[in-house]
């Protein structure tokens, strides 16, 4: 782990500011380029959300409506530049870690205050991570998914805090930069899960460029600019208070109303533009922003411990039998690039596996023949009287999951595989996706700009999407996969860690455990009057540098 | 008076049954909100951690004890907390109810006005073609899906013509389109009932007598027919309140309005039992109260029913 000590120099800030004045390049609008003039201060940005937020407990920030608010009201110790994915000082001026990544020391800025007036010091930062790293089940507050092996904190002095880990935790630095690690005030840390809920949002106090103002539960929430904000990351062009006075977040669940309101000038920015609605915004005066989520691609996890998928030839046949290009071309747009690995091509440690991901229906049929599955009277293959019927879940949070799966089901029918799509009420669904007898193919993705992301998705005690770990008898199906994943999250040497991630990517495709579909973006629409709209590394909006030219 | 008390007791019994049925059905559904929320693979919680969370929610207490606890809570005005967001259910309902009440009442009033205007115009019209056209309207209205109507109204009046804003509108401005959306499908069955009643009552002998004495069409309709046609319409109006609740779910979602409909939609999708329990009871309460009012209004409107009430103490809706 490299040692970084970078005091904030005013000159550096000015140069940085002028360099990035053109705004976010990774999320460059695909429509008319936004000509940046002199930023306009003042006004209210109208932002339309697709869903209502459910909690402002920072580890719950993975849900986009939650994360969209948290990203603007809290700051993090470290800033991960969304374009380079490099780290910059934010609340911490500098940091260092020991060689085996079991101890991290952060040196904090001494001029930062929370919006309730209390100062940011080492104690409050330590308390934040004690909660996020250990959780508190009695208050139903969960551990942050981003933090592994957390043990304890130590306050050295007012501006120095040390975190210790029970095992190497090389992903911790990036974890401190995620929304899940947003730093909140002592008064906020005392809240229980109810206290972080809608209706009580103004009790969530951070050091961020905005604070929560008016709130109407489930309908709207206002973010008010903090006039005295002065600790932005150095690569932001705006080093002071946000340009806008406020951001009005309005929940507008109906897709056509969000798009229509934007086109009619009633809104400035909208989140969640569905692929089929994108053409409506391809007109003068509007832009589409499609920042990438930089993690595990939108993909199907094949539950290989289920008898139907035990045979690698069956899994390989599924991989070869799906025309992924057709799925992307038919259901999505150019903003959804075809996946070429388990990880997105913009993710850290990405390894190109496209050679192993070709579409070959004849090969698929051969493999199934070899595996003993013969075509039955209705075109669906059978073996020992059992039909080759598989179930995949409709992933409601993922864009157009049902449409994509329907097409995939048609493609697989051509090679004799019957793919059913599970559409169920939330209770049955939650049960079914954890049961390989009910759901053999699991449709999901996960965004996080760290090498740990691959472990998050597949490791037994994390999301366990392959159900490699069977909770009923506490057994592991593929011990090698577990070992490979552990290496990613514990290898302290950065180069070896990348190799460990690539070994996992190779292994998952080699074993045909995963069928990656596309690199998932978050798609936003905005009027061209909006400038400087930014996104953090997993595509949640950042409004501190945004201004509106009315 | 005894009649009224009896009806109130009956209403309380209906509420208790609705509460119990809702409780049993919600418990019988597969899974629960705690599981949906915390067993979600995204959280990566271990079975032990989930067990502790379930314990802290009291989810593993025997059902009978839960039922007793929930019932006592409801009687004392404590509706518990939303499992999804942690917000007190009473707070959610209290915030949402005024919005929905305003929307539902305005929608209902407009529906009645439209229905009466339509029925009267159709009946009194001197032009046969106008009467026929107007008589066809309710069938059209009744078959228009609410969500489609809402989206069309938004597209036309807000996005194309720019007459009203749907995003952060003023209090009155924000009501116009949702109220229209809600009123159209409610007005249709009302108008149908009114029209049919007008026709039936208009054909009765006493109307012929009044006409024979020289009364004009308007006089007959206003003084004789309308009063008699009110009874079936009132019954229908009571029943239509269910439509209002269903309509509010769609209308509030399309227009992004806070309200009971939105809460219901979100609670259903997340199986948020405490919220659903409260919403079911609230709907049952509204139904019961409206039907009670309707029943009590019958004798006021129709003198013939007064004696019946005294005699048999019961008039069923």
mmCIF file of N, CA and C in Angstrom, chain B residues 34-105:
data_model
loop_
_atom_site.group_PDB
_atom_site.id
_atom_site.type_symbol
_atom_site.label_atom_id
_atom_site.label_comp_id
_atom_site.label_asym_id
_atom_site.label_seq_id
_atom_site.Cartn_x
_atom_site.Cartn_y
_atom_site.Cartn_z
ATOM 1 N N UNK B 34 -39.330 -8.567 7.215
ATOM 2 C CA UNK B 34 -38.000 -8.642 7.835
ATOM 3 C C UNK B 34 -37.100 -9.522 6.977
ATOM 4 N N UNK B 35 -37.695 -10.633 6.511
ATOM 5 C CA UNK B 35 -36.917 -11.527 5.664
ATOM 6 C C UNK B 35 -36.559 -10.828 4.358
ATOM 7 N N UNK B 36 -37.556 -10.164 3.761
ATOM 8 C CA UNK B 36 -37.312 -9.501 2.480
ATOM 9 C C UNK B 36 -36.201 -8.474 2.644
ATOM 10 N N UNK B 37 -36.231 -7.789 3.769
ATOM 11 C CA UNK B 37 -35.257 -6.719 3.946
ATOM 12 C C UNK B 37 -33.880 -7.239 4.356
ATOM 13 N N UNK B 38 -33.839 -8.115 5.330
ATOM 14 C CA UNK B 38 -32.536 -8.462 5.894
ATOM 15 C C UNK B 38 -31.935 -9.740 5.318
ATOM 16 N N UNK B 39 -32.770 -10.614 4.751
ATOM 17 C CA UNK B 39 -32.225 -11.830 4.170
ATOM 18 C C UNK B 39 -31.763 -11.567 2.744
ATOM 19 N N UNK B 40 -31.970 -10.344 2.284
ATOM 20 C CA UNK B 40 -31.514 -9.918 0.976
ATOM 21 C C UNK B 40 -30.016 -10.217 0.828
ATOM 22 N N UNK B 41 -29.634 -10.937 -0.233
ATOM 23 C CA UNK B 41 -28.220 -11.290 -0.396
ATOM 24 C C UNK B 41 -27.301 -10.067 -0.373
ATOM 25 N N UNK B 42 -27.830 -8.904 -0.746
ATOM 26 C CA UNK B 42 -26.987 -7.708 -0.805
ATOM 27 C C UNK B 42 -26.413 -7.335 0.547
ATOM 28 N N UNK B 43 -27.104 -7.711 1.612
ATOM 29 C CA UNK B 43 -26.604 -7.343 2.929
ATOM 30 C C UNK B 43 -25.578 -8.349 3.424
ATOM 31 N N UNK B 44 -25.591 -9.558 2.873
ATOM 32 C CA UNK B 44 -24.619 -10.568 3.264
ATOM 33 C C UNK B 44 -24.625 -10.850 4.750
ATOM 34 N N UNK B 45 -25.807 -10.873 5.383
ATOM 35 C CA UNK B 45 -25.869 -11.140 6.817
ATOM 36 C C UNK B 45 -25.857 -12.644 7.065
ATOM 37 N N UNK B 46 -25.230 -13.048 8.157
ATOM 38 C CA UNK B 46 -25.200 -14.472 8.493
ATOM 39 C C UNK B 46 -26.537 -14.860 9.124
ATOM 40 N N UNK B 47 -26.884 -16.151 9.089
ATOM 41 C CA UNK B 47 -28.152 -16.596 9.699
ATOM 42 C C UNK B 47 -28.259 -16.173 11.165
ATOM 43 N N UNK B 48 -27.120 -16.172 11.878
ATOM 44 C CA UNK B 48 -27.172 -15.778 13.297
ATOM 45 C C UNK B 48 -27.556 -14.306 13.426
ATOM 46 N N UNK B 49 -26.939 -13.479 12.558
ATOM 47 C CA UNK B 49 -27.253 -12.049 12.619
ATOM 48 C C UNK B 49 -28.727 -11.810 12.305
ATOM 49 N N UNK B 50 -29.229 -12.528 11.289
ATOM 50 C CA UNK B 50 -30.634 -12.369 10.925
ATOM 51 C C UNK B 50 -31.522 -12.811 12.088
ATOM 52 N N UNK B 51 -31.124 -13.908 12.736
ATOM 53 C CA UNK B 51 -31.916 -14.394 13.868
ATOM 54 C C UNK B 51 -31.981 -13.332 14.960
ATOM 55 N N UNK B 52 -30.867 -12.658 15.204
ATOM 56 C CA UNK B 52 -30.869 -11.623 16.251
ATOM 57 C C UNK B 52 -31.765 -10.453 15.860
ATOM 58 N N UNK B 53 -31.731 -10.106 14.567
ATOM 59 C CA UNK B 53 -32.580 -9.004 14.116
ATOM 60 C C UNK B 53 -34.064 -9.397 14.245
ATOM 61 N N UNK B 54 -34.365 -10.636 13.862
ATOM 62 C CA UNK B 54 -35.758 -11.097 13.976
ATOM 63 C C UNK B 54 -36.216 -11.013 15.433
ATOM 64 N N UNK B 55 -35.275 -11.380 16.312
ATOM 65 C CA UNK B 55 -35.597 -11.336 17.735
ATOM 66 C C UNK B 55 -35.887 -9.901 18.166
ATOM 67 N N UNK B 56 -35.044 -8.972 17.695
ATOM 68 C CA UNK B 56 -35.232 -7.584 18.118
ATOM 69 C C UNK B 56 -36.552 -7.018 17.584
ATOM 70 N N UNK B 57 -37.078 -7.600 16.501
ATOM 71 C CA UNK B 57 -38.377 -7.174 15.979
ATOM 72 C C UNK B 57 -39.531 -7.944 16.637
ATOM 73 N N UNK B 58 -39.201 -8.945 17.449
ATOM 74 C CA UNK B 58 -40.243 -9.769 18.058
ATOM 75 C C UNK B 58 -40.975 -10.619 17.046
ATOM 76 N N UNK B 59 -40.264 -11.022 15.966
ATOM 77 C CA UNK B 59 -40.925 -11.728 14.879
ATOM 78 C C UNK B 59 -41.174 -13.189 15.207
ATOM 79 N N UNK B 60 -40.482 -13.718 16.219
ATOM 80 C CA UNK B 60 -40.610 -15.145 16.482
ATOM 81 C C UNK B 60 -41.514 -15.455 17.672
ATOM 82 N N UNK B 61 -42.194 -14.401 18.158
ATOM 83 C CA UNK B 61 -43.183 -14.596 19.218
ATOM 84 C C UNK B 61 -44.352 -15.386 18.623
ATOM 85 N N UNK B 62 -45.019 -16.284 19.409
ATOM 86 C CA UNK B 62 -46.167 -17.021 18.860
ATOM 87 C C UNK B 62 -47.224 -16.082 18.264
ATOM 88 N N UNK B 63 -47.885 -16.564 17.203
ATOM 89 C CA UNK B 63 -48.823 -15.721 16.463
ATOM 90 C C UNK B 63 -49.944 -15.154 17.333
ATOM 91 N N UNK B 64 -50.447 -15.983 18.241
ATOM 92 C CA UNK B 64 -51.558 -15.524 19.073
ATOM 93 C C UNK B 64 -51.116 -14.323 19.909
ATOM 94 N N UNK B 65 -49.914 -14.428 20.458
ATOM 95 C CA UNK B 65 -49.387 -13.320 21.256
ATOM 96 C C UNK B 65 -49.206 -12.076 20.379
ATOM 97 N N UNK B 66 -48.703 -12.294 19.149
ATOM 98 C CA UNK B 66 -48.528 -11.160 18.230
ATOM 99 C C UNK B 66 -49.873 -10.513 17.937
ATOM 100 N N UNK B 67 -50.886 -11.377 17.717
ATOM 101 C CA UNK B 67 -52.221 -10.861 17.401
ATOM 102 C C UNK B 67 -52.739 -9.994 18.552
ATOM 103 N N UNK B 68 -52.621 -10.539 19.768
ATOM 104 C CA UNK B 68 -53.079 -9.798 20.931
ATOM 105 C C UNK B 68 -52.338 -8.476 21.077
ATOM 106 N N UNK B 69 -51.037 -8.557 20.889
ATOM 107 C CA UNK B 69 -50.207 -7.366 21.028
ATOM 108 C C UNK B 69 -50.583 -6.314 19.989
ATOM 109 N N UNK B 70 -50.750 -6.765 18.727
ATOM 110 C CA UNK B 70 -51.092 -5.830 17.658
ATOM 111 C C UNK B 70 -52.466 -5.223 17.896
ATOM 112 N N UNK B 71 -53.419 -6.072 18.320
ATOM 113 C CA UNK B 71 -54.788 -5.579 18.532
ATOM 114 C C UNK B 71 -54.811 -4.539 19.649
ATOM 115 N N UNK B 72 -54.126 -4.862 20.750
ATOM 116 C CA UNK B 72 -54.072 -3.903 21.857
ATOM 117 C C UNK B 72 -53.426 -2.609 21.398
ATOM 118 N N UNK B 73 -52.332 -2.756 20.612
ATOM 119 C CA UNK B 73 -51.657 -1.576 20.089
ATOM 120 C C UNK B 73 -52.608 -0.723 19.274
ATOM 121 N N UNK B 74 -53.358 -1.356 18.370
ATOM 122 C CA UNK B 74 -54.289 -0.618 17.515
ATOM 123 C C UNK B 74 -55.352 0.084 18.349
ATOM 124 N N UNK B 75 -55.859 -0.627 19.372
ATOM 125 C CA UNK B 75 -56.892 -0.010 20.212
ATOM 126 C C UNK B 75 -56.330 1.217 20.909
ATOM 127 N N UNK B 76 -55.043 1.141 21.260
ATOM 128 C CA UNK B 76 -54.427 2.270 21.941
ATOM 129 C C UNK B 76 -53.828 3.284 20.981
ATOM 130 N N UNK B 77 -54.042 3.105 19.672
ATOM 131 C CA UNK B 77 -53.538 4.072 18.698
ATOM 132 C C UNK B 77 -52.077 3.856 18.329
ATOM 133 N N UNK B 78 -51.494 2.713 18.728
ATOM 134 C CA UNK B 78 -50.104 2.434 18.374
ATOM 135 C C UNK B 78 -50.099 1.408 17.242
ATOM 136 N N UNK B 79 -49.731 1.861 16.050
ATOM 137 C CA UNK B 79 -49.795 0.989 14.881
ATOM 138 C C UNK B 79 -48.454 0.332 14.584
ATOM 139 N N UNK B 80 -47.463 0.539 15.424
ATOM 140 C CA UNK B 80 -46.154 -0.073 15.188
ATOM 141 C C UNK B 80 -45.317 0.722 14.198
ATOM 142 N N UNK B 81 -44.283 0.074 13.686
ATOM 143 C CA UNK B 81 -43.339 0.742 12.799
ATOM 144 C C UNK B 81 -43.288 0.030 11.458
ATOM 145 N N UNK B 82 -43.061 0.796 10.406
ATOM 146 C CA UNK B 82 -42.848 0.199 9.094
ATOM 147 C C UNK B 82 -41.556 -0.604 9.145
ATOM 148 N N UNK B 83 -41.605 -1.836 8.676
ATOM 149 C CA UNK B 83 -40.383 -2.642 8.711
ATOM 150 C C UNK B 83 -39.391 -2.124 7.672
ATOM 151 N N UNK B 84 -39.908 -1.637 6.556
ATOM 152 C CA UNK B 84 -39.026 -1.207 5.475
ATOM 153 C C UNK B 84 -38.243 0.049 5.848
ATOM 154 N N UNK B 85 -38.914 1.058 6.372
ATOM 155 C CA UNK B 85 -38.224 2.322 6.613
ATOM 156 C C UNK B 85 -38.034 2.611 8.092
ATOM 157 N N UNK B 86 -38.738 1.906 8.952
ATOM 158 C CA UNK B 86 -38.604 2.188 10.370
ATOM 159 C C UNK B 86 -39.457 3.352 10.847
ATOM 160 N N UNK B 87 -40.145 4.032 9.935
ATOM 161 C CA UNK B 87 -40.981 5.163 10.331
ATOM 162 C C UNK B 87 -42.236 4.645 11.050
ATOM 163 N N UNK B 88 -42.666 5.339 12.131
ATOM 164 C CA UNK B 88 -43.905 4.910 12.794
ATOM 165 C C UNK B 88 -45.070 4.927 11.801
ATOM 166 N N UNK B 89 -45.885 3.880 11.838
ATOM 167 C CA UNK B 89 -46.984 3.786 10.883
ATOM 168 C C UNK B 89 -47.971 4.937 11.092
ATOM 169 N N UNK B 90 -48.188 5.315 12.372
ATOM 170 C CA UNK B 90 -49.130 6.405 12.630
ATOM 171 C C UNK B 90 -48.658 7.689 11.958
ATOM 172 N N UNK B 91 -47.343 7.886 11.934
ATOM 173 C CA UNK B 91 -46.781 9.070 11.282
ATOM 174 C C UNK B 91 -47.014 9.003 9.770
ATOM 175 N N UNK B 92 -46.766 7.815 9.195
ATOM 176 C CA UNK B 92 -46.966 7.638 7.754
ATOM 177 C C UNK B 92 -48.414 7.944 7.383
ATOM 178 N N UNK B 93 -49.339 7.375 8.170
ATOM 179 C CA UNK B 93 -50.762 7.548 7.860
ATOM 180 C C UNK B 93 -51.174 9.007 8.077
ATOM 181 N N UNK B 94 -50.715 9.574 9.189
ATOM 182 C CA UNK B 94 -51.119 10.948 9.495
ATOM 183 C C UNK B 94 -50.626 11.915 8.427
ATOM 184 N N UNK B 95 -49.422 11.660 7.886
ATOM 185 C CA UNK B 95 -48.894 12.529 6.842
ATOM 186 C C UNK B 95 -49.652 12.350 5.538
ATOM 187 N N UNK B 96 -50.061 11.100 5.281
ATOM 188 C CA UNK B 96 -50.624 10.800 3.962
ATOM 189 C C UNK B 96 -52.123 11.042 3.894
ATOM 190 N N UNK B 97 -52.810 10.832 5.022
ATOM 191 C CA UNK B 97 -54.267 10.832 4.994
ATOM 192 C C UNK B 97 -54.881 12.143 4.485
ATOM 193 N N UNK B 98 -54.421 13.310 4.986
ATOM 194 C CA UNK B 98 -55.046 14.550 4.507
ATOM 195 C C UNK B 98 -54.972 14.680 2.987
ATOM 196 N N UNK B 99 -53.801 14.342 2.404
ATOM 197 C CA UNK B 99 -53.651 14.425 0.949
ATOM 198 C C UNK B 99 -54.680 13.576 0.234
ATOM 199 N N UNK B 100 -54.819 12.342 0.714
ATOM 200 C CA UNK B 100 -55.731 11.420 0.052
ATOM 201 C C UNK B 100 -57.184 11.836 0.269
ATOM 202 N N UNK B 101 -57.484 12.331 1.473
ATOM 203 C CA UNK B 101 -58.856 12.766 1.751
ATOM 204 C C UNK B 101 -59.260 13.892 0.817
ATOM 205 N N UNK B 102 -58.382 14.877 0.683
ATOM 206 C CA UNK B 102 -58.681 16.001 -0.200
ATOM 207 C C UNK B 102 -58.896 15.496 -1.619
ATOM 208 N N UNK B 103 -57.995 14.621 -2.048
ATOM 209 C CA UNK B 103 -58.088 14.085 -3.407
ATOM 210 C C UNK B 103 -59.379 13.292 -3.592
ATOM 211 N N UNK B 104 -59.664 12.408 -2.626
ATOM 212 C CA UNK B 104 -60.827 11.529 -2.771
ATOM 213 C C UNK B 104 -62.121 12.330 -2.706
ATOM 214 N N UNK B 105 -62.198 13.263 -1.758
ATOM 215 C CA UNK B 105 -63.432 14.034 -1.623
ATOM 216 C C UNK B 105 -63.669 14.909 -2.855
#
